[in-house]
Amino acid sequence: MTFLAELIGEENLASFFANHFPDRHGVFHGPIERLHGLRAVPALFDLRMFARQWTGDCSVWAPNLAPQTGLRLSEAEFVVLRDAGCSFHYRNLEQHIPELVPVVRALERDFGLREGDALLEAFVGSQGSFVDPHFDATTTFNVQLLGEKRWRLAANPAVIAPSRGCGVGEPATGELVAQLSQDLLEAMPNDAESIDVRPGSVVFLPHGTLHETRVTGDSFAILLTIQPPTFAGCFGAQFLQRLLEHESWRQPAYGPQGAAADSDESRQRVWRELLADMTDAEIHSRVLTMPGGRR
Amino acid sequence: MITVAELPSWLRDHWNSTATEELDFLGLQQELGPVVVNPWRFSSLWPRRARATRDNATFVAQPELLGMLLRQGYLLEGHSAQTALHSVGVFVGGLEAALDLPTQTIQASLIAIPPQGRWQVATDSRAIVLRLFQNSSAASTTPSLATVCPGQPNALVWSGPCLLLHLTFKIPTIAHVAVEQWISRAHAELELRRPAYFLNDASRRHEILESWQRSRLHAAASVLPSANTLRSVRPIDLFRLRKGLNCKLVGNDAIQIAVGENTKSIPVPVEMAPIYTALAAGTPLSLAELQRVTPDTTTDELQTYLWQLVRLGLLEGGADAEADSP
């Protein structure tokens, strides 16, 4: 059985690829006992143990306060802050909990990704805490481990597969602007799906999906985040290596030694010649040997 | 004895005209004392004669520990010297201004090196490295200066304990800027901004090769950045309050935000409170300017905090802040 089958249920695999992947969200309920890879890590099912074992940084949201990042908390500090209603975000769990590395590698294999293209995050939410509506530029499987949470989910009518996230009601910026087929929504749509999740529930959240959450009972959830490069990013990474073989393209872009205007034409010639010279096989083979992870 | 590359004339000129006046290395050495007592966080540690065996463990150095490690032959590097040490900050800021570089282009590390040793560093294709030396055991107290240009192998050999200021110029190459710009434009097409799932799935090879071909055609039709465009893509680091939003500091740990007739008070970290007063005037301020009013934070902490405020919609940052700034 693949890890994906364990995650969403083997009986749901065909439906997942037919109706959900890659752009349509979905919720899959089931007993937590089926998640063997995660069940093998006791700290994921005991918050105090998790706080005691965690040696990395975390971000903390206190009610009505801007997030605090880069905090390193003792178990006692974690307990005090949690009792005060704070929520916590942890990144790269697999780097701190070695037992989770096989889980991440299995997920990468299931989606044909390179090593490093997936990562694990965790959210600890206190009862009543919430996340404002927004959409992300990454695709995640949100696995509810402890407690309960209410999700509101809706397809994003303005953009499919955005390369930038944005809060609902906030203006689009940067390259996101050119990706919109209509204006971004000012609020969550009234017909957004409302779904309660419990331990064992898995929410598949493709990038771009509008969502908001409210913790209805102290919650612990992990996010299996998959963030492969875009197709343009793959091509660009390989093309960049070829450009850097040429001195004129290695010059600093600005500053005292910056680009000289008189070399524009020669650089453009190199750009065109390299594009013509790159073979499909070369790109394909080189991209597959690149280390994973978004850079 | 220092193996150095040829010093570019623009750097030598700047050094001669400003640096020797602004950066007193004897003062810097004295300044190390209180900084270490404060204490200063050193984030790298190289065993003697080792290369590329950096210990990733961050530790906070106490004076006794520092002295002991130096005597044992360890090399200690403290990052973000431009914010940890005032005189380094002045020098780096002056250098960036003199060279018309954006703030935060130059990153400084202060390195305390042991009595004897040799340090060989790998080349870095994206950085220009400048090193300023004060050899405390040398007869001359004049600081030395050396540069290492991108790609040049280099090594340091020293005969006495000294402080070394290591400046790294983080300027992207034309290739990096051009490709990043192209990728950003290409992402306007849905098929090119889709995640490349199943890259290693042979059954999807046709689909993947189609995307390569589409990328190639898109890149071929792309307008490349001219020299003028490249100059204009320098990173902008201005921040200002979001339009229509008024903000007032209440005490030293809370702000009152007003949008129209709606007001709301929210607590803020004491060390970050001064940025709200600074921004309340309405003028966009750079990261460096905001760093000056928040001396108790590191650049990384401040930058992270500011971008969180941008994400929360309290601030406008980056190019958005500069676009229609007064």
XYZ file of C-alpha atoms in Angstrom:
621
model
C 0.000 0.000 0.000
C 1.337 3.468 -0.851
C 1.510 6.192 1.746
C -1.112 8.140 -0.183
C -3.472 5.159 0.076
C -2.829 5.048 3.824
C -3.552 8.755 4.027
C -6.815 8.998 2.121
C -7.923 5.360 2.134
C -7.192 2.881 -0.637
C -10.831 2.887 -1.667
C -10.597 6.641 -2.354
C -7.492 6.584 -4.576
C -9.301 6.385 -7.908
C -11.746 9.074 -6.893
C -8.906 11.264 -5.632
C -7.122 11.319 -8.976
C -10.350 11.563 -10.956
C -12.064 14.288 -8.959
C -9.592 16.107 -6.732
C -5.959 16.054 -7.803
C -4.443 18.479 -8.634
C -6.878 21.391 -8.232
C -9.987 20.362 -6.279
C -9.975 20.106 -2.497
C -11.283 17.054 -0.677
C -11.819 15.733 2.846
C -11.211 12.114 3.797
C -12.290 10.751 7.158
C -11.115 7.525 8.730
C -9.734 5.965 11.886
C -6.415 7.396 13.010
C -5.109 3.847 13.463
C -4.716 3.535 9.680
C -1.917 6.133 9.657
C 0.844 3.673 10.516
C 3.747 5.943 9.537
C 2.567 8.713 11.820
C 1.408 6.392 14.593
C 5.000 5.202 14.893
C 5.929 8.598 16.361
C 4.423 8.813 19.886
C 5.272 12.523 20.214
C 2.716 13.306 17.500
C -0.028 12.106 19.811
C 1.121 13.680 23.062
C 1.528 17.458 22.986
C 3.638 17.642 26.156
C 5.995 15.013 24.779
C 6.163 16.853 21.465
C 7.028 20.125 23.233
C 9.640 18.341 25.330
C 11.305 16.679 22.346
C 11.148 19.615 19.934
C 14.548 21.307 19.727
C 13.929 23.698 16.851
C 12.326 27.101 16.484
C 8.618 27.754 16.249
C 6.248 30.628 15.553
C 3.703 31.673 18.132
C 0.432 33.509 17.638
C -0.948 35.166 20.722
C -4.515 36.469 20.580
C -4.583 39.921 18.926
C -0.820 40.027 18.539
C 1.412 39.840 15.497
C 3.094 36.446 15.183
C 6.396 35.923 16.967
C 8.841 33.860 14.938
C 12.087 32.097 15.686
C 11.186 31.231 19.271
C 12.754 28.291 21.046
C 10.499 27.192 23.882
C 10.969 24.871 26.793
C 8.135 22.503 27.651
C 7.167 24.739 30.582
C 7.073 27.851 28.382
C 4.997 25.990 25.811
C 2.461 24.998 28.454
C 2.171 28.551 29.816
C 1.665 30.037 26.354
C -0.807 27.355 25.313
C -2.845 27.891 28.470
C -2.848 31.589 27.582
C -4.550 30.780 24.286
C -1.558 30.891 21.937
C -1.232 28.841 18.765
C 2.045 27.381 17.472
C 3.522 26.620 14.069
C 6.460 24.262 13.503
C 8.284 23.711 10.207
C 10.456 20.940 8.819
C 9.438 18.328 11.373
C 11.356 15.684 9.477
C 14.609 17.529 10.222
C 14.006 17.291 13.966
C 12.158 13.975 14.243
C 14.094 11.371 12.227
C 11.230 8.864 12.418
C 9.269 11.143 10.086
C 11.816 11.103 7.265
C 10.370 7.892 5.731
C 6.929 9.513 5.745
C 8.153 12.471 3.706
C 10.133 10.287 1.295
C 7.072 8.076 0.783
C 4.909 11.072 -0.048
C 7.522 12.308 -2.532
C 7.595 8.900 -4.185
C 3.803 8.807 -4.478
C 3.764 12.105 -6.358
C 6.897 11.487 -8.414
C 8.778 14.262 -6.655
C 12.464 14.689 -5.940
C 13.884 14.290 -2.465
C 13.360 17.564 -0.652
C 10.228 18.614 -2.554
C 7.997 17.765 0.433
C 8.164 18.806 4.049
C 6.225 18.406 7.253
C 4.737 21.208 9.310
C 2.630 21.157 12.464
C -0.012 23.435 13.957
C -1.029 23.470 17.594
C -4.204 25.490 18.033
C -5.977 26.515 21.196
C -9.743 26.352 21.389
C -11.304 29.347 19.668
C -8.200 30.292 17.701
C -8.716 30.846 14.014
C -6.941 31.509 10.753
C -8.378 34.236 8.540
C -9.494 33.280 5.020
C -6.674 33.095 2.519
C -5.131 30.868 -0.135
C -1.632 29.442 -0.323
C 0.839 28.666 -3.096
C 1.581 25.198 -1.776
C -0.456 22.012 -1.795
C -0.964 20.271 1.520
C -2.518 17.267 3.166
C -3.698 18.444 6.590
C -3.874 15.530 8.981
C -5.843 16.056 12.176
C -4.081 14.186 14.977
C -5.680 15.522 18.165
C -8.747 17.665 18.866
C -11.199 19.168 16.425
C -11.280 21.979 13.935
C -13.832 23.517 11.597
C -12.758 24.276 8.034
C -14.497 26.455 5.482
C -13.350 25.624 1.969
C -14.152 26.999 -1.467
C -12.710 26.828 -4.945
C -10.979 30.028 -6.002
C -12.811 31.541 -8.988
C -10.058 34.089 -9.637
C -7.019 31.881 -10.104
C -5.959 28.265 -10.568
C -2.595 27.092 -9.270
C -1.333 30.511 -8.139
C 2.384 30.913 -7.587
C 1.751 33.363 -4.745
C -0.631 33.173 -1.799
C -2.827 36.026 -0.620
C -5.286 36.860 2.139
C -8.955 37.159 1.190
C -9.766 40.865 1.008
C -6.148 41.823 0.375
C -4.964 43.136 -2.983
C -3.003 40.887 -5.311
C 0.628 41.883 -5.702
C 3.612 40.913 -7.821
C 3.322 38.150 -10.385
C -0.023 37.024 -8.931
C -1.705 39.968 -10.695
C -0.999 38.498 -14.143
C -2.414 35.113 -13.099
C -5.911 36.337 -12.225
C -8.835 35.580 -14.513
C -11.077 37.906 -12.468
C -10.778 40.064 -9.340
C -9.953 38.271 -6.115
C -12.919 37.752 -3.818
C -13.363 40.259 -0.994
C -14.729 37.608 1.377
C -15.269 33.872 1.618
C -18.203 32.906 -0.615
C -21.459 32.201 1.217
C -21.643 28.707 -0.242
C -18.215 27.695 1.071
C -18.214 24.146 2.410
C -18.134 23.896 6.194
C -16.428 20.743 7.414
C -15.617 19.509 10.916
C -12.503 17.408 11.190
C -11.542 15.022 13.988
C -8.525 12.813 14.680
C -7.878 10.787 11.541
C -9.461 13.286 9.121
C -7.333 14.402 6.172
C -7.974 17.616 4.224
C -6.439 17.775 0.764
C -5.820 21.453 0.113
C -4.528 22.249 -3.376
C -2.748 25.565 -3.805
C -5.157 28.379 -4.507
C -8.037 26.886 -2.498
C -9.796 29.482 -0.352
C -9.906 28.355 3.259
C -10.279 29.466 6.839
C -10.170 27.447 10.043
C -11.461 27.735 13.586
C -10.300 25.414 16.340
C -13.295 23.952 18.145
C -11.326 21.782 20.589
C -7.595 22.090 21.351
C -6.052 20.910 18.136
C -2.848 19.316 16.876
C -2.513 18.800 13.154
C 0.364 18.145 10.812
C 0.655 19.379 7.271
C 2.285 17.278 4.592
C 3.321 20.048 2.246
C 4.363 19.306 -1.318
C 6.079 22.093 -3.160
C 7.728 20.905 -6.360
C 9.103 23.566 -8.679
C 6.773 24.813 -11.373
C 7.399 23.658 -14.921
C 8.741 27.129 -15.731
C 10.924 26.908 -12.632
C 12.364 23.568 -13.750
C 13.195 24.891 -17.186
C 14.534 28.144 -15.733
C 16.834 26.360 -13.273
C 18.469 24.374 -16.039
C 18.620 27.331 -18.395
C 20.272 29.391 -15.651
C 23.083 26.859 -15.382
C 23.726 27.157 -19.103
C 23.680 30.969 -18.982
C 26.156 30.989 -16.124
C 28.663 29.212 -18.348
C 29.048 32.573 -20.122
C 31.059 35.345 -18.526
C 28.798 38.112 -19.803
C 25.861 36.563 -17.951
C 27.813 36.144 -14.730
C 28.357 39.878 -14.296
C 26.697 41.561 -11.310
C 23.307 42.961 -12.291
C 24.012 46.335 -10.685
C 26.576 48.176 -8.627
C 29.964 49.578 -9.636
C 30.822 46.467 -11.625
C 27.304 46.117 -12.966
C 26.157 45.360 -16.448
C 27.479 47.508 -19.262
C 24.875 48.586 -21.771
C 27.114 47.835 -24.754
C 27.053 44.126 -24.016
C 23.258 43.824 -24.211
C 23.301 42.535 -27.785
C 25.942 39.874 -27.144
C 24.039 38.617 -24.130
C 20.829 38.416 -26.110
C 22.630 36.411 -28.771
C 23.836 33.956 -26.126
C 20.289 33.673 -24.754
C 18.874 32.800 -28.173
C 21.671 30.373 -29.061
C 21.401 28.519 -25.772
C 17.664 28.132 -26.126
C 18.130 26.620 -29.553
C 20.871 24.355 -28.243
C 19.025 22.838 -25.286
C 17.655 19.407 -25.993
C 14.641 17.911 -24.296
C 16.667 14.937 -23.121
C 19.285 17.195 -21.559
C 16.718 19.216 -19.663
C 14.840 16.188 -18.507
C 17.884 14.313 -17.280
C 19.461 17.297 -15.580
C 16.324 18.365 -13.798
C 15.914 14.908 -12.357
C 19.397 15.061 -10.871
C 18.831 18.451 -9.261
C 18.355 18.385 -5.509
C 14.760 19.003 -4.505
C 13.409 21.817 -2.404
C 12.245 25.255 -3.363
C 15.117 27.669 -3.713
C 51.069 37.205 5.094
C 47.909 37.445 3.102
C 47.224 36.131 -0.332
C 45.052 38.689 -2.023
C 43.460 39.323 -5.334
C 43.960 42.596 -7.143
C 42.009 45.331 -5.452
C 39.424 46.934 -7.742
C 40.110 50.634 -8.024
C 36.613 51.704 -6.960
C 36.995 49.817 -3.722
C 40.461 51.171 -3.063
C 39.175 54.692 -3.665
C 36.336 54.226 -1.233
C 38.618 52.738 1.351
C 41.098 55.600 1.030
C 38.474 58.312 1.136
C 36.088 57.087 3.779
C 36.714 53.786 5.438
C 39.935 54.608 7.218
C 38.268 57.655 8.700
C 35.035 55.970 9.689
C 36.260 52.638 10.861
C 38.788 52.740 13.630
C 40.000 49.231 14.008
C 41.473 49.805 17.406
C 38.082 51.100 18.461
C 36.472 48.105 16.893
C 38.692 45.830 18.886
C 37.725 47.614 22.079
C 34.093 47.402 21.073
C 34.313 43.634 20.868
C 34.563 43.477 24.642
C 31.140 44.868 25.554
C 29.558 43.129 22.603
C 30.818 39.798 23.792
C 29.674 40.554 27.317
C 26.238 41.468 25.995
C 26.575 38.675 24.659
C 26.966 38.346 20.922
C 25.795 35.222 19.240
C 28.456 33.498 17.199
C 27.035 31.148 14.682
C 30.017 29.476 13.143
C 32.987 27.725 14.502
C 35.802 26.268 12.496
C 38.404 23.999 14.007
C 41.963 25.016 13.271
C 43.101 24.416 9.712
C 39.809 22.870 8.799
C 37.901 24.040 5.817
C 34.226 23.681 5.096
C 33.628 21.813 8.323
C 31.410 24.432 9.816
C 29.710 23.543 13.046
C 26.139 24.576 12.544
C 25.437 24.777 16.227
C 24.769 28.322 17.286
C 26.182 29.308 20.585
C 26.342 32.459 22.611
C 29.908 33.331 23.333
C 31.006 34.459 26.745
C 34.394 36.214 27.061
C 36.013 33.325 28.913
C 34.791 30.815 26.368
C 35.908 33.000 23.476
C 39.394 33.399 24.896
C 39.678 29.710 25.585
C 38.556 28.761 22.104
C 40.928 31.230 20.481
C 43.819 29.876 22.525
C 42.821 26.395 21.422
C 43.098 27.496 17.823
C 39.441 27.911 16.925
C 38.252 30.525 14.511
C 35.088 32.344 15.537
C 32.699 34.131 13.246
C 29.890 36.430 14.315
C 27.319 37.173 11.652
C 25.314 40.378 11.157
C 28.213 42.498 12.375
C 26.664 45.498 10.620
C 23.859 45.496 13.168
C 25.777 44.105 16.137
C 28.565 46.667 15.940
C 27.825 50.337 15.433
C 31.113 51.198 13.737
C 30.717 48.336 11.278
C 27.170 49.454 10.559
C 28.409 52.975 9.810
C 31.116 51.687 7.524
C 28.880 49.264 5.675
C 26.125 51.860 5.283
C 28.655 54.349 3.948
C 30.053 51.822 1.545
C 26.597 50.942 0.226
C 25.750 54.607 -0.229
C 29.055 55.389 -1.925
C 28.589 52.527 -4.345
C 24.898 53.295 -4.935
C 23.906 49.886 -3.680
C 20.609 49.032 -1.967
C 20.809 48.683 1.791
C 21.419 45.150 3.033
C 23.487 44.344 -0.045
C 26.624 44.049 2.042
C 26.627 41.507 4.819
C 29.375 41.714 7.409
C 30.887 39.115 9.670
C 33.456 39.828 12.314
C 35.907 37.008 12.638
C 38.308 36.477 15.489
C 41.134 34.269 14.340
C 43.584 32.385 16.492
C 47.311 33.010 16.885
C 48.411 30.879 13.985
C 46.718 29.194 11.161
C 45.541 29.120 7.640
C 42.017 29.530 6.402
C 41.124 28.460 2.942
C 37.712 29.469 1.716
C 35.710 28.125 -1.117
C 34.914 30.467 -3.958
C 31.473 31.963 -4.227
C 30.150 32.787 -7.634
C 27.543 35.216 -6.316
C 29.595 37.231 -3.890
C 32.439 39.659 -3.817
C 34.316 39.336 -0.587
C 36.231 42.117 1.062
C 38.352 41.532 4.106
C 39.755 44.154 6.393
C 42.487 43.138 8.762
C 43.808 44.285 12.029
C 46.715 42.216 13.131
C 47.098 43.017 16.779
C 50.594 41.597 16.996
C 51.942 43.383 13.958
C 54.175 46.390 14.343
C 51.880 48.490 12.195
C 48.397 49.314 13.414
C 47.197 50.204 9.920
C 44.397 47.928 8.834
C 45.058 45.854 5.783
C 42.516 45.343 3.078
C 42.060 42.561 0.630
C 39.408 41.576 -1.805
C 38.487 38.331 -3.350
C 36.583 38.543 -6.571
C 33.970 35.970 -7.520
C 35.507 32.661 -8.412
C 39.018 33.409 -7.251
C 40.504 30.749 -4.994
C 41.960 32.388 -1.955
C 43.616 31.616 1.287
C 44.598 33.526 4.360
C 47.723 32.890 6.331
C 48.323 34.765 9.544
C 50.956 34.875 12.207
C 49.195 36.463 15.134
C 45.721 36.797 16.607
C 43.659 39.344 14.739
C 40.208 40.554 13.995
C 38.925 40.280 10.496
C 35.914 41.975 8.980
C 34.484 39.877 6.216
C 32.165 41.730 3.850
C 30.097 39.878 1.332
C 28.420 41.750 -1.498
C 25.189 39.969 -2.316
C 24.533 41.178 -5.831
C 22.746 38.797 -8.173
C 24.224 38.068 -11.562
C 22.543 39.259 -14.732
C 21.639 35.627 -15.427
C 19.864 35.215 -12.097
C 17.869 38.413 -12.546
C 16.948 37.641 -16.148
C 15.830 34.082 -15.408
C 13.890 35.096 -12.306
C 12.133 37.777 -14.355
C 11.391 35.298 -17.091
C 9.980 32.716 -14.656
C 7.780 35.387 -13.089
C 6.368 36.322 -16.498
C 6.022 32.688 -17.560
C 3.900 32.003 -14.481
C 1.130 34.034 -16.087
C 0.490 30.877 -18.156
C -1.325 28.219 -16.176
C 0.533 25.312 -17.756
C 3.908 26.834 -16.903
C 3.098 27.648 -13.286
C 1.705 24.203 -12.546
C 3.799 22.182 -10.093
C 5.966 19.641 -11.851
C 4.466 16.535 -10.298
C 5.527 13.108 -11.481
C 8.825 14.358 -12.921
C 10.308 10.892 -12.609
C 7.275 9.066 -13.952
C 8.142 7.723 -17.394
C 4.474 7.497 -18.342
C 4.228 11.284 -18.010
C 7.300 11.984 -20.113
C 5.305 13.289 -23.062
C 3.445 15.775 -20.880
C 6.686 16.970 -19.293
C 8.496 17.386 -22.591
C 5.556 19.410 -23.866
C 6.025 21.799 -20.982
C 9.760 22.095 -21.783
C 8.889 23.009 -25.338
C 6.313 25.543 -24.179
C 8.872 27.016 -21.779
C 11.474 27.234 -24.513
C 9.102 29.064 -26.851
C 8.056 31.418 -24.088
C 11.680 32.171 -23.204
C 12.601 32.709 -26.844
C 9.840 35.286 -27.187
C 10.751 36.969 -23.943
C 12.142 40.472 -23.806
C 15.436 40.394 -21.961
C 16.229 43.020 -19.368
C 18.414 45.807 -20.695
C 21.194 47.368 -18.634
C 18.774 50.099 -17.596
C 16.196 47.535 -16.521
C 18.791 45.636 -14.545
C 19.646 48.770 -12.618
C 15.982 49.273 -11.838
C 15.497 45.768 -10.430
C 17.642 46.454 -7.405
C 15.750 45.240 -4.373
C 13.630 47.867 -2.745
C 13.187 47.706 0.978
C 10.801 50.533 1.768
C 7.936 50.100 4.190
C 5.056 52.376 5.063
C 1.685 52.204 6.768
C -1.100 50.979 4.567
C -3.025 53.760 2.863
C -5.942 55.062 4.910
C -4.611 53.562 8.100
C -3.559 55.709 11.043
C -1.493 54.367 13.852
C -0.578 55.717 17.268
C 1.686 54.219 19.891
C -0.017 53.877 23.283
C 2.527 53.527 26.061
C 5.415 51.402 24.859
C 3.693 48.106 24.171
C 0.459 48.786 22.332
C -0.736 50.631 19.269
C -4.084 52.135 18.411
C -4.999 51.583 14.788
C -7.639 53.688 13.098
C -9.255 53.068 9.725
C -11.816 55.759 9.163
C -13.883 55.871 12.343
C -12.979 52.358 13.437
C -10.240 52.023 16.025
C -8.603 49.019 17.584
C -5.834 48.609 20.136
C -3.397 45.740 19.820
C -0.351 44.910 21.899
C 3.055 44.985 20.192
C 6.505 43.799 21.261
C 8.231 46.586 23.197
C 11.381 46.347 21.080
C 9.334 46.805 17.873
C 7.169 49.656 19.161
C 9.384 52.493 17.812
C 8.752 51.498 14.206
C 5.100 52.518 14.522
C 6.049 56.013 15.658
C 8.601 56.263 12.859
C 6.107 55.157 10.208
C 3.224 57.261 11.553
C 4.643 60.301 9.727
C 3.649 58.633 6.463
C 7.044 58.648 4.766
C 8.207 55.237 3.516
C 11.251 54.100 5.460
C 13.892 51.600 4.531
C 14.809 48.543 6.527
C 18.050 50.248 7.540
C 16.179 53.324 8.779
C 13.795 51.169 10.792
C 16.735 49.202 12.135
C 18.118 52.395 13.621
C 15.011 52.902 15.767
C 14.940 49.265 16.877
C 18.490 48.688 18.067
C 17.503 45.725 20.221
C 16.507 43.577 17.252
C 18.571 41.825 14.637
C 18.030 42.591 10.972
C 16.513 39.166 10.441
C 14.065 39.617 13.305
C 13.066 43.073 12.093
C 12.686 41.978 8.495
C 10.545 39.003 9.520
C 8.377 41.214 11.717
C 7.907 43.850 9.008
C 6.858 41.304 6.417
C 4.408 39.820 8.888
C 2.858 43.264 9.176
C 2.719 43.449 5.386
C 0.994 40.049 5.346
C -1.446 41.278 7.978
C -2.227 44.303 5.853
C -0.885 46.892 8.293
C 2.088 47.844 6.143
C 2.830 48.103 2.481
C 6.270 46.885 1.658
C 8.739 46.378 -1.150
C 7.972 47.795 -4.545
C 4.377 48.545 -3.531
C 5.610 51.063 -0.983
C 7.919 52.791 -3.393
C 5.671 52.813 -6.429
C 3.741 55.937 -5.482
C 5.795 57.156 -2.585
C 6.102 60.922 -2.287
